[in-house]
mmCIF file with all atom_site columns, C-alpha atoms in Angstrom:
data_model
loop_
_atom_site.group_PDB
_atom_site.id
_atom_site.type_symbol
_atom_site.label_atom_id
_atom_site.label_alt_id
_atom_site.label_comp_id
_atom_site.label_asym_id
_atom_site.label_entity_id
_atom_site.label_seq_id
_atom_site.pdbx_PDB_ins_code
_atom_site.Cartn_x
_atom_site.Cartn_y
_atom_site.Cartn_z
_atom_site.occupancy
_atom_site.B_iso_or_equiv
_atom_site.pdbx_formal_charge
_atom_site.auth_seq_id
_atom_site.auth_comp_id
_atom_site.auth_asym_id
_atom_site.auth_atom_id
_atom_site.pdbx_PDB_model_num
ATOM 1   C CA . PRO A 1 1   ? 16.765  67.811 -69.486 1.00 41.00 ? 1   PRO A CA 1
ATOM 2   C CA . SER A 1 2   ? 18.792  69.446 -66.700 1.00 40.00 ? 2   SER A CA 1
ATOM 3   C CA . GLY A 1 3   ? 20.185  72.943 -66.054 1.00 42.00 ? 3   GLY A CA 1
ATOM 4   C CA . SER A 1 4   ? 22.265  74.346 -63.357 1.00 41.00 ? 4   SER A CA 1
ATOM 5   C CA . GLY A 1 5   ? 21.238  77.388 -63.041 1.00 43.00 ? 5   GLY A CA 1
ATOM 6   C CA . SER A 1 6   ? 19.755  79.216 -60.280 1.00 44.00 ? 6   SER A CA 1
ATOM 7   C CA . GLY A 1 7   ? 17.172  81.487 -61.742 1.00 46.00 ? 7   GLY A CA 1
ATOM 8   C CA . SER A 1 8   ? 13.306  80.360 -61.564 1.00 47.00 ? 8   SER A CA 1
ATOM 9   C CA . GLY A 1 9   ? 13.085  79.309 -65.588 1.00 49.00 ? 9   GLY A CA 1
ATOM 10  C CA . SER A 1 10  ? 16.262  76.942 -65.227 1.00 53.00 ? 10  SER A CA 1
ATOM 11  C CA . ALA A 1 11  ? 15.389  73.184 -65.575 1.00 64.00 ? 11  ALA A CA 1
ATOM 12  C CA . LEU A 1 12  ? 14.766  70.472 -62.979 1.00 73.00 ? 12  LEU A CA 1
ATOM 13  C CA . THR A 1 13  ? 18.514  69.283 -62.176 1.00 84.00 ? 13  THR A CA 1
ATOM 14  C CA . LEU A 1 14  ? 18.943  65.593 -61.920 1.00 83.00 ? 14  LEU A CA 1
ATOM 15  C CA . ASP A 1 15  ? 19.395  66.149 -58.284 1.00 86.00 ? 15  ASP A CA 1
ATOM 16  C CA . TRP A 1 16  ? 16.544  67.931 -57.828 1.00 82.00 ? 16  TRP A CA 1
ATOM 17  C CA . ILE A 1 17  ? 15.170  65.512 -59.257 1.00 81.00 ? 17  ILE A CA 1
ATOM 18  C CA . HIS A 1 18  ? 16.939  62.230 -57.223 1.00 83.00 ? 18  HIS A CA 1
ATOM 19  C CA . ASN A 1 19  ? 15.969  63.596 -54.400 1.00 85.00 ? 19  ASN A CA 1
ATOM 20  C CA . VAL A 1 20  ? 12.598  64.165 -54.825 1.00 85.00 ? 20  VAL A CA 1
ATOM 21  C CA . GLN A 1 21  ? 12.182  60.556 -56.085 1.00 82.00 ? 21  GLN A CA 1
ATOM 22  C CA . THR A 1 22  ? 14.194  59.400 -53.229 1.00 83.00 ? 22  THR A CA 1
ATOM 23  C CA . GLU A 1 23  ? 12.148  61.410 -50.620 1.00 85.00 ? 23  GLU A CA 1
ATOM 24  C CA . TYR A 1 24  ? 8.621   60.674 -52.472 1.00 82.00 ? 24  TYR A CA 1
ATOM 25  C CA . ASN A 1 25  ? 10.143  56.121 -52.366 1.00 82.00 ? 25  ASN A CA 1
ATOM 26  C CA . ALA A 1 26  ? 10.469  56.853 -48.652 1.00 81.00 ? 26  ALA A CA 1
ATOM 27  C CA . ARG A 1 27  ? 7.088   58.217 -47.452 1.00 79.00 ? 27  ARG A CA 1
ATOM 28  C CA . THR A 1 28  ? 5.420   55.392 -49.643 1.00 79.00 ? 28  THR A CA 1
ATOM 29  C CA . GLY A 1 29  ? 7.798   52.413 -48.826 1.00 80.00 ? 29  GLY A CA 1
ATOM 30  C CA . ARG A 1 30  ? 8.943   52.148 -52.114 1.00 83.00 ? 30  ARG A CA 1
ATOM 31  C CA . GLU A 1 31  ? 11.984  52.411 -51.126 1.00 81.00 ? 31  GLU A CA 1
ATOM 32  C CA . VAL A 1 32  ? 12.721  49.054 -50.180 1.00 84.00 ? 32  VAL A CA 1
ATOM 33  C CA . LEU A 1 33  ? 12.062  47.759 -54.582 1.00 81.00 ? 33  LEU A CA 1
ATOM 34  C CA . GLY A 1 34  ? 15.621  49.699 -55.006 1.00 73.00 ? 34  GLY A CA 1
ATOM 35  C CA . PRO A 1 35  ? 18.634  47.488 -54.930 1.00 60.00 ? 35  PRO A CA 1
ATOM 36  C CA . GLU A 1 36  ? 20.245  49.528 -52.066 1.00 48.00 ? 36  GLU A CA 1
ATOM 37  C CA . SER A 1 37  ? 17.436  47.897 -50.018 1.00 49.00 ? 37  SER A CA 1
ATOM 38  C CA . ASP A 1 38  ? 18.994  44.217 -48.285 1.00 47.00 ? 38  ASP A CA 1
ATOM 39  C CA . THR A 1 39  ? 17.156  42.268 -46.286 1.00 49.00 ? 39  THR A CA 1
ATOM 40  C CA . ASP A 1 40  ? 20.137  39.952 -45.625 1.00 44.00 ? 40  ASP A CA 1
ATOM 41  C CA . ALA A 1 41  ? 21.403  40.828 -42.302 1.00 42.00 ? 41  ALA A CA 1
ATOM 42  C CA . THR A 1 42  ? 25.024  41.778 -42.380 1.00 43.00 ? 42  THR A CA 1
ATOM 43  C CA . ASP A 1 43  ? 26.124  42.329 -39.163 1.00 48.00 ? 43  ASP A CA 1
ATOM 44  C CA . THR A 1 44  ? 27.161  39.862 -36.156 1.00 47.00 ? 44  THR A CA 1
ATOM 45  C CA . ASP A 1 45  ? 24.258  40.967 -33.858 1.00 64.00 ? 45  ASP A CA 1
ATOM 46  C CA . THR A 1 46  ? 21.664  40.255 -36.245 1.00 69.00 ? 46  THR A CA 1
ATOM 47  C CA . ASP A 1 47  ? 23.479  36.809 -38.005 1.00 71.00 ? 47  ASP A CA 1
ATOM 48  C CA . THR A 1 48  ? 23.163  35.700 -33.691 1.00 82.00 ? 48  THR A CA 1
ATOM 49  C CA . ASP A 1 49  ? 19.565  36.788 -33.215 1.00 88.00 ? 49  ASP A CA 1
ATOM 50  C CA . PRO A 1 50  ? 17.285  33.581 -33.687 1.00 90.00 ? 50  PRO A CA 1
ATOM 51  C CA . LEU A 1 51  ? 14.387  36.072 -34.526 1.00 92.00 ? 51  LEU A CA 1
ATOM 52  C CA . TYR A 1 52  ? 15.912  38.730 -36.403 1.00 93.00 ? 52  TYR A CA 1
ATOM 53  C CA . LYS A 1 53  ? 16.429  35.138 -38.825 1.00 93.00 ? 53  LYS A CA 1
ATOM 54  C CA . SER A 1 54  ? 13.096  33.609 -38.475 1.00 93.00 ? 54  SER A CA 1
ATOM 55  C CA . LEU A 1 55  ? 11.113  37.158 -39.136 1.00 95.00 ? 55  LEU A CA 1
ATOM 56  C CA . ASN A 1 56  ? 14.034  37.222 -42.647 1.00 95.00 ? 56  ASN A CA 1
ATOM 57  C CA . ASP A 1 57  ? 13.194  33.896 -43.426 1.00 95.00 ? 57  ASP A CA 1
ATOM 58  C CA . GLY A 1 58  ? 9.480   34.322 -42.924 1.00 95.00 ? 58  GLY A CA 1
ATOM 59  C CA . MET A 1 59  ? 8.804   37.402 -45.209 1.00 95.00 ? 59  MET A CA 1
ATOM 60  C CA . LYS A 1 60  ? 11.226  35.731 -47.958 1.00 94.00 ? 60  LYS A CA 1
ATOM 61  C CA . ASN A 1 61  ? 8.227   33.013 -47.749 1.00 95.00 ? 61  ASN A CA 1
ATOM 62  C CA . HIS A 1 62  ? 5.464   35.096 -47.093 1.00 95.00 ? 62  HIS A CA 1
ATOM 63  C CA . ILE A 1 63  ? 6.312   37.553 -50.338 1.00 94.00 ? 63  ILE A CA 1
ATOM 64  C CA . SER A 1 64  ? 7.389   34.531 -52.383 1.00 93.00 ? 64  SER A CA 1
ATOM 65  C CA . GLN A 1 65  ? 3.199   33.015 -51.422 1.00 93.00 ? 65  GLN A CA 1
ATOM 66  C CA . TYR A 1 66  ? 1.649   36.204 -51.251 1.00 93.00 ? 66  TYR A CA 1
ATOM 67  C CA . TYR A 1 67  ? 3.585   39.065 -53.794 1.00 93.00 ? 67  TYR A CA 1
ATOM 68  C CA . SER A 1 68  ? 4.760   37.028 -56.215 1.00 90.00 ? 68  SER A CA 1
ATOM 69  C CA . SER A 1 69  ? 1.845   37.131 -59.143 1.00 90.00 ? 69  SER A CA 1
ATOM 70  C CA . GLN A 1 70  ? 2.593   38.260 -62.606 1.00 91.00 ? 70  GLN A CA 1
ATOM 71  C CA . GLY A 1 71  ? 3.466   41.693 -63.206 1.00 91.00 ? 71  GLY A CA 1
ATOM 72  C CA . VAL A 1 72  ? 3.840   41.996 -58.842 1.00 93.00 ? 72  VAL A CA 1
ATOM 73  C CA . GLN A 1 73  ? 6.550   44.229 -57.791 1.00 92.00 ? 73  GLN A CA 1
ATOM 74  C CA . SER A 1 74  ? 7.598   44.121 -54.104 1.00 92.00 ? 74  SER A CA 1
ATOM 75  C CA . ASN A 1 75  ? 10.030  43.771 -51.167 1.00 92.00 ? 75  ASN A CA 1
ATOM 76  C CA . TYR A 1 76  ? 10.608  44.394 -47.794 1.00 94.00 ? 76  TYR A CA 1
ATOM 77  C CA . SER A 1 77  ? 13.321  45.553 -45.190 1.00 93.00 ? 77  SER A CA 1
ATOM 78  C CA . LEU A 1 78  ? 13.382  44.283 -41.588 1.00 94.00 ? 78  LEU A CA 1
ATOM 79  C CA . SER A 1 79  ? 15.274  46.164 -38.751 1.00 92.00 ? 79  SER A CA 1
ATOM 80  C CA . ARG A 1 80  ? 15.960  45.506 -35.413 1.00 91.00 ? 80  ARG A CA 1
ATOM 81  C CA . SER A 1 81  ? 16.286  48.610 -32.726 1.00 87.00 ? 81  SER A CA 1
ATOM 82  C CA . ASP A 1 82  ? 19.322  48.301 -30.353 1.00 77.00 ? 82  ASP A CA 1
ATOM 83  C CA . ASN A 1 83  ? 18.378  47.046 -27.222 1.00 76.00 ? 83  ASN A CA 1
ATOM 84  C CA . SER A 1 84  ? 15.081  47.711 -27.486 1.00 80.00 ? 84  SER A CA 1
ATOM 85  C CA . GLY A 1 85  ? 14.006  43.828 -28.567 1.00 87.00 ? 85  GLY A CA 1
ATOM 86  C CA . GLU A 1 86  ? 11.442  45.917 -31.116 1.00 93.00 ? 86  GLU A CA 1
ATOM 87  C CA . TYR A 1 87  ? 11.701  44.987 -34.875 1.00 95.00 ? 87  TYR A CA 1
ATOM 88  C CA . THR A 1 88  ? 10.502  46.616 -37.893 1.00 94.00 ? 88  THR A CA 1
ATOM 89  C CA . ILE A 1 89  ? 9.090   45.118 -41.138 1.00 95.00 ? 89  ILE A CA 1
ATOM 90  C CA . LEU A 1 90  ? 8.158   47.298 -44.091 1.00 94.00 ? 90  LEU A CA 1
ATOM 91  C CA . LEU A 1 91  ? 6.535   45.458 -47.378 1.00 94.00 ? 91  LEU A CA 1
ATOM 92  C CA . TYR A 1 92  ? 5.503   46.893 -50.364 1.00 94.00 ? 92  TYR A CA 1
ATOM 93  C CA . ALA A 1 93  ? 4.154   45.873 -53.246 1.00 94.00 ? 93  ALA A CA 1
ATOM 94  C CA . GLU A 1 94  ? 2.773   47.261 -56.380 1.00 94.00 ? 94  GLU A CA 1
ATOM 95  C CA . ARG A 1 95  ? 1.756   45.867 -59.831 1.00 94.00 ? 95  ARG A CA 1
ATOM 96  C CA . ILE A 1 96  ? 1.285   48.639 -62.365 1.00 92.00 ? 96  ILE A CA 1
ATOM 97  C CA . GLN A 1 97  ? -0.588  48.049 -66.069 1.00 91.00 ? 97  GLN A CA 1
ATOM 98  C CA . LEU A 1 98  ? -1.173  51.259 -68.065 1.00 90.00 ? 98  LEU A CA 1
ATOM 99  C CA . GLN A 1 99  ? -2.092  49.418 -71.451 1.00 90.00 ? 99  GLN A CA 1
ATOM 100 C CA . HIS A 1 100 ? -5.059  48.264 -69.115 1.00 89.00 ? 100 HIS A CA 1
ATOM 101 C CA . TYR A 1 101 ? -5.652  51.759 -67.623 1.00 91.00 ? 101 TYR A CA 1
ATOM 102 C CA . HIS A 1 102 ? -5.052  50.644 -63.779 1.00 92.00 ? 102 HIS A CA 1
ATOM 103 C CA . ALA A 1 103 ? -2.273  50.450 -60.893 1.00 94.00 ? 103 ALA A CA 1
ATOM 104 C CA . GLY A 1 104 ? -2.378  49.681 -57.436 1.00 94.00 ? 104 GLY A CA 1
ATOM 105 C CA . SER A 1 105 ? 0.126   49.017 -54.154 1.00 94.00 ? 105 SER A CA 1
ATOM 106 C CA . TRP A 1 106 ? 0.356   48.018 -50.720 1.00 94.00 ? 106 TRP A CA 1
ATOM 107 C CA . THR A 1 107 ? 2.179   48.951 -48.380 1.00 94.00 ? 107 THR A CA 1
ATOM 108 C CA . ALA A 1 108 ? 2.328   47.561 -44.802 1.00 95.00 ? 108 ALA A CA 1
ATOM 109 C CA . ARG A 1 109 ? 4.441   48.687 -41.596 1.00 95.00 ? 109 ARG A CA 1
ATOM 110 C CA . TYR A 1 110 ? 4.676   45.955 -38.848 1.00 97.00 ? 110 TYR A CA 1
ATOM 111 C CA . THR A 1 111 ? 6.338   46.368 -35.374 1.00 96.00 ? 111 THR A CA 1
ATOM 112 C CA . LEU A 1 112 ? 6.840   44.046 -32.838 1.00 96.00 ? 112 LEU A CA 1
ATOM 113 C CA . GLN A 1 113 ? 7.841   44.293 -29.503 1.00 95.00 ? 113 GLN A CA 1
ATOM 114 C CA . CYS A 1 114 ? 9.457   41.012 -27.692 1.00 92.00 ? 114 CYS A CA 1
ATOM 115 C CA . GLN A 1 115 ? 7.961   40.288 -24.516 1.00 87.00 ? 115 GLN A CA 1
ATOM 116 C CA . ILE A 1 116 ? 8.576   36.793 -22.292 1.00 82.00 ? 116 ILE A CA 1
ATOM 117 C CA . GLU A 1 117 ? 10.147  33.926 -23.938 1.00 78.00 ? 117 GLU A CA 1
ATOM 118 C CA . ASN A 1 118 ? 8.857   33.353 -27.350 1.00 87.00 ? 118 ASN A CA 1
ATOM 119 C CA . SER A 1 119 ? 6.203   36.206 -27.138 1.00 93.00 ? 119 SER A CA 1
ATOM 120 C CA . VAL A 1 120 ? 6.083   39.571 -29.079 1.00 95.00 ? 120 VAL A CA 1
ATOM 121 C CA . THR A 1 121 ? 3.329   42.289 -29.239 1.00 96.00 ? 121 THR A CA 1
ATOM 122 C CA . ILE A 1 122 ? 2.489   43.083 -32.758 1.00 97.00 ? 122 ILE A CA 1
ATOM 123 C CA . THR A 1 123 ? 0.992   46.361 -34.225 1.00 96.00 ? 123 THR A CA 1
ATOM 124 C CA . GLY A 1 124 ? 1.012   47.409 -37.542 1.00 96.00 ? 124 GLY A CA 1
ATOM 125 C CA . LYS A 1 125 ? -0.809  49.754 -40.498 1.00 95.00 ? 125 LYS A CA 1
ATOM 126 C CA . VAL A 1 126 ? -1.644  48.639 -43.829 1.00 95.00 ? 126 VAL A CA 1
ATOM 127 C CA . ARG A 1 127 ? -2.461  51.579 -46.948 1.00 94.00 ? 127 ARG A CA 1
ATOM 128 C CA . LEU A 1 128 ? -3.963  50.414 -49.962 1.00 93.00 ? 128 LEU A CA 1
ATOM 129 C CA . HIS A 1 129 ? -3.520  53.018 -52.776 1.00 92.00 ? 129 HIS A CA 1
ATOM 130 C CA . ALA A 1 130 ? -5.797  51.479 -55.902 1.00 92.00 ? 130 ALA A CA 1
ATOM 131 C CA . HIS A 1 131 ? -6.775  53.496 -59.302 1.00 92.00 ? 131 HIS A CA 1
ATOM 132 C CA . SER A 1 132 ? -8.455  53.115 -62.402 1.00 91.00 ? 132 SER A CA 1
ATOM 133 C CA . PHE A 1 133 ? -7.819  55.525 -65.081 1.00 90.00 ? 133 PHE A CA 1
ATOM 134 C CA . GLU A 1 134 ? -9.866  54.041 -68.204 1.00 85.00 ? 134 GLU A CA 1
ATOM 135 C CA . ASP A 1 135 ? -12.860 56.153 -70.061 1.00 81.00 ? 135 ASP A CA 1
ATOM 136 C CA . GLY A 1 136 ? -13.092 58.306 -66.355 1.00 83.00 ? 136 GLY A CA 1
ATOM 137 C CA . ASN A 1 137 ? -10.477 58.971 -62.982 1.00 87.00 ? 137 ASN A CA 1
ATOM 138 C CA . LEU A 1 138 ? -11.603 56.284 -60.088 1.00 86.00 ? 138 LEU A CA 1
ATOM 139 C CA . GLN A 1 139 ? -9.189  56.046 -57.359 1.00 88.00 ? 139 GLN A CA 1
ATOM 140 C CA . LEU A 1 140 ? -9.362  54.402 -53.490 1.00 87.00 ? 140 LEU A CA 1
ATOM 141 C CA . LYS A 1 141 ? -7.400  55.141 -50.805 1.00 90.00 ? 141 LYS A CA 1
ATOM 142 C CA . SER A 1 142 ? -7.604  53.174 -47.360 1.00 91.00 ? 142 SER A CA 1
ATOM 143 C CA . THR A 1 143 ? -5.484  53.174 -44.731 1.00 93.00 ? 143 THR A CA 1
ATOM 144 C CA . VAL A 1 144 ? -6.036  50.723 -41.706 1.00 95.00 ? 144 VAL A CA 1
ATOM 145 C CA . ASP A 1 145 ? -4.766  50.172 -38.316 1.00 96.00 ? 145 ASP A CA 1
ATOM 146 C CA . LEU A 1 146 ? -3.907  46.919 -37.228 1.00 96.00 ? 146 LEU A CA 1
ATOM 147 C CA . PRO A 1 147 ? -4.781  45.963 -33.416 1.00 94.00 ? 147 PRO A CA 1
ATOM 148 C CA . GLU A 1 148 ? -2.107  45.799 -30.859 1.00 95.00 ? 148 GLU A CA 1
ATOM 149 C CA . THR A 1 149 ? -2.182  41.816 -30.040 1.00 95.00 ? 149 THR A CA 1
ATOM 150 C CA . THR A 1 150 ? 0.006   39.354 -28.453 1.00 95.00 ? 150 THR A CA 1
ATOM 151 C CA . ILE A 1 151 ? 1.702   36.204 -29.774 1.00 95.00 ? 151 ILE A CA 1
ATOM 152 C CA . GLY A 1 152 ? 3.708   33.485 -29.898 1.00 94.00 ? 152 GLY A CA 1
ATOM 153 C CA . THR A 1 153 ? 7.193   33.737 -31.921 1.00 93.00 ? 153 THR A CA 1
ATOM 154 C CA . ASN A 1 154 ? 5.524   30.831 -34.227 1.00 93.00 ? 154 ASN A CA 1
ATOM 155 C CA . GLN A 1 155 ? 2.223   32.553 -34.912 1.00 95.00 ? 155 GLN A CA 1
ATOM 156 C CA . ILE A 1 156 ? 3.489   36.203 -36.522 1.00 96.00 ? 156 ILE A CA 1
ATOM 157 C CA . PHE A 1 157 ? 2.857   35.045 -40.299 1.00 96.00 ? 157 PHE A CA 1
ATOM 158 C CA . GLN A 1 158 ? -0.195  33.308 -39.298 1.00 95.00 ? 158 GLN A CA 1
ATOM 159 C CA . GLN A 1 159 ? -1.663  36.739 -37.525 1.00 96.00 ? 159 GLN A CA 1
ATOM 160 C CA . ILE A 1 160 ? -0.410  39.094 -40.652 1.00 96.00 ? 160 ILE A CA 1
ATOM 161 C CA . GLN A 1 161 ? -2.766  36.765 -42.409 1.00 95.00 ? 161 GLN A CA 1
ATOM 162 C CA . GLN A 1 162 ? -5.589  36.358 -40.591 1.00 95.00 ? 162 GLN A CA 1
ATOM 163 C CA . TRP A 1 163 ? -5.311  40.448 -40.418 1.00 96.00 ? 163 TRP A CA 1
ATOM 164 C CA . ASP A 1 164 ? -5.298  40.855 -44.123 1.00 95.00 ? 164 ASP A CA 1
ATOM 165 C CA . GLU A 1 165 ? -8.432  38.836 -44.894 1.00 94.00 ? 165 GLU A CA 1
ATOM 166 C CA . THR A 1 166 ? -10.575 39.873 -41.939 1.00 94.00 ? 166 THR A CA 1
ATOM 167 C CA . VAL A 1 167 ? -9.510  43.823 -40.727 1.00 95.00 ? 167 VAL A CA 1
ATOM 168 C CA . VAL A 1 168 ? -8.277  45.133 -44.107 1.00 94.00 ? 168 VAL A CA 1
ATOM 169 C CA . LEU A 1 169 ? -9.890  42.980 -46.900 1.00 92.00 ? 169 LEU A CA 1
ATOM 170 C CA . GLN A 1 170 ? -13.344 41.424 -45.526 1.00 92.00 ? 170 GLN A CA 1
ATOM 171 C CA . PRO A 1 171 ? -14.458 45.091 -44.991 1.00 90.00 ? 171 PRO A CA 1
ATOM 172 C CA . LEU A 1 172 ? -13.595 46.648 -48.816 1.00 87.00 ? 172 LEU A CA 1
ATOM 173 C CA . ARG A 1 173 ? -15.348 43.514 -49.804 1.00 86.00 ? 173 ARG A CA 1
ATOM 174 C CA . ASP A 1 174 ? -18.571 44.213 -47.682 1.00 84.00 ? 174 ASP A CA 1
ATOM 175 C CA . VAL A 1 175 ? -18.744 47.869 -49.003 1.00 80.00 ? 175 VAL A CA 1
ATOM 176 C CA . TYR A 1 176 ? -18.152 47.243 -53.145 1.00 78.00 ? 176 TYR A CA 1
ATOM 177 C CA . THR A 1 177 ? -20.757 44.346 -52.529 1.00 78.00 ? 177 THR A CA 1
ATOM 178 C CA . ASP A 1 178 ? -22.984 46.875 -51.796 1.00 70.00 ? 178 ASP A CA 1
ATOM 179 C CA . MET A 1 179 ? -21.828 49.371 -54.139 1.00 68.00 ? 179 MET A CA 1
ATOM 180 C CA . SER A 1 180 ? -24.661 49.270 -57.132 1.00 64.00 ? 180 SER A CA 1
ATOM 181 C CA . GLY A 1 181 ? -26.869 49.951 -53.932 1.00 64.00 ? 181 GLY A CA 1
ATOM 182 C CA . ASP A 1 182 ? -26.951 51.947 -51.540 1.00 66.00 ? 182 ASP A CA 1
ATOM 183 C CA . ILE A 1 183 ? -24.213 53.437 -51.287 1.00 65.00 ? 183 ILE A CA 1
ATOM 184 C CA . LEU A 1 184 ? -24.884 54.569 -54.787 1.00 64.00 ? 184 LEU A CA 1
ATOM 185 C CA . LYS A 1 185 ? -28.567 55.885 -53.883 1.00 66.00 ? 185 LYS A CA 1
ATOM 186 C CA . LYS A 1 186 ? -27.751 57.875 -51.206 1.00 66.00 ? 186 LYS A CA 1
ATOM 187 C CA . LEU A 1 187 ? -24.617 59.543 -53.305 1.00 63.00 ? 187 LEU A CA 1
ATOM 188 C CA . ARG A 1 188 ? -27.137 60.590 -55.972 1.00 62.00 ? 188 ARG A CA 1
ATOM 189 C CA . ARG A 1 189 ? -30.239 63.522 -55.951 1.00 59.00 ? 189 ARG A CA 1
ATOM 190 C CA . VAL A 1 190 ? -33.722 61.376 -55.799 1.00 61.00 ? 190 VAL A CA 1
ATOM 191 C CA . MET A 1 191 ? -34.745 64.045 -58.261 1.00 61.00 ? 191 MET A CA 1
ATOM 192 C CA . PRO A 1 192 ? -31.853 67.091 -59.928 1.00 64.00 ? 192 PRO A CA 1
ATOM 193 C CA . VAL A 1 193 ? -32.054 70.660 -59.377 1.00 68.00 ? 193 VAL A CA 1
ATOM 194 C CA . THR A 1 194 ? -33.412 70.432 -63.016 1.00 71.00 ? 194 THR A CA 1
ATOM 195 C CA . ARG A 1 195 ? -36.789 68.508 -62.055 1.00 68.00 ? 195 ARG A CA 1
ATOM 196 C CA . THR A 1 196 ? -35.905 65.804 -64.795 1.00 69.00 ? 196 THR A CA 1
ATOM 197 C CA . ARG A 1 197 ? -34.835 62.193 -63.716 1.00 67.00 ? 197 ARG A CA 1
ATOM 198 C CA . PHE A 1 198 ? -31.721 61.321 -65.430 1.00 63.00 ? 198 PHE A CA 1
ATOM 199 C CA . ASP A 1 199 ? -30.960 58.039 -67.143 1.00 64.00 ? 199 ASP A CA 1
ATOM 200 C CA . TRP A 1 200 ? -28.090 56.175 -66.113 1.00 63.00 ? 200 TRP A CA 1
ATOM 201 C CA . ASN A 1 201 ? -28.814 54.105 -68.946 1.00 67.00 ? 201 ASN A CA 1
ATOM 202 C CA . VAL A 1 202 ? -24.543 53.817 -69.568 1.00 66.00 ? 202 VAL A CA 1
ATOM 203 C CA . GLN A 1 203 ? -24.559 52.311 -72.989 1.00 72.00 ? 203 GLN A CA 1
ATOM 204 C CA . GLY A 1 204 ? -26.903 55.084 -74.197 1.00 71.00 ? 204 GLY A CA 1
ATOM 205 C CA . HIS A 1 205 ? -24.860 57.438 -73.145 1.00 68.00 ? 205 HIS A CA 1
ATOM 206 C CA . ARG A 1 206 ? -21.612 56.112 -74.756 1.00 74.00 ? 206 ARG A CA 1
ATOM 207 C CA . GLY A 1 207 ? -23.790 56.261 -78.204 1.00 76.00 ? 207 GLY A CA 1
ATOM 208 C CA . ILE A 1 208 ? -24.453 59.323 -78.175 1.00 75.00 ? 208 ILE A CA 1
ATOM 209 C CA . ARG A 1 209 ? -21.312 60.738 -77.531 1.00 78.00 ? 209 ARG A CA 1
ATOM 210 C CA . GLU A 1 210 ? -19.444 58.473 -80.032 1.00 80.00 ? 210 GLU A CA 1
ATOM 211 C CA . LEU A 1 211 ? -22.366 59.553 -82.596 1.00 79.00 ? 211 LEU A CA 1
ATOM 212 C CA . GLY A 1 212 ? -21.318 63.030 -81.996 1.00 75.00 ? 212 GLY A CA 1
ATOM 213 C CA . ALA A 1 213 ? -17.919 62.390 -82.372 1.00 75.00 ? 213 ALA A CA 1
ATOM 214 C CA . GLU A 1 214 ? -18.664 60.866 -85.789 1.00 75.00 ? 214 GLU A CA 1
ATOM 215 C CA . VAL A 1 215 ? -20.475 63.821 -87.127 1.00 71.00 ? 215 VAL A CA 1
ATOM 216 C CA . HIS A 1 216 ? -18.173 66.121 -85.899 1.00 70.00 ? 216 HIS A CA 1
ATOM 217 C CA . ASN A 1 217 ? -15.628 64.352 -88.040 1.00 72.00 ? 217 ASN A CA 1
ATOM 218 C CA . ARG A 1 218 ? -17.187 64.429 -90.734 1.00 71.00 ? 218 ARG A CA 1
ATOM 219 C CA . GLU A 1 219 ? -17.584 68.220 -90.707 1.00 64.00 ? 219 GLU A CA 1
#
């Protein structure tokens, strides 16, 4: 419901809800998913800019190749600063599957600065957010700064993909490979304060919980 009152007890107005959604989308990168985000060049300067056209075409192919799986929403925006030779790419992708109790998003911002002919300096930042809420509430948030590097203009998307694999994803794979070993052992006490070792048999505890629920229902 919406309302227009100014008192503390009034309902939230539609304008307030829209403003909050707009700010949230801008901070997370989700605004590029909206219909108002037009990634095609419209002014004459960018129409005649070969690097802008190359980046625009390259991002369309990149999105199609890596961010078009079933259930994934993705898009990007491309902008150029006037007379500075700087380009900014904002990429956002998300997959929300409430029926399977999980969701996740990938936000990446890349900044390119033109150098000598046919070369650019590129740097960036990637933010990951994964959320699983089946029989619990587990979230992963990770922010990765990408090191500045100078490459040829024909190597931009190879560099982005290399960053994704080696700088962003591989460290996470290494962490989760050892998650059930040293990491969880370091998080829990060797001996609890009760001086009784905890039984980590998940199935056993789940069975006790279901049995308790059945007894409660019979009562």
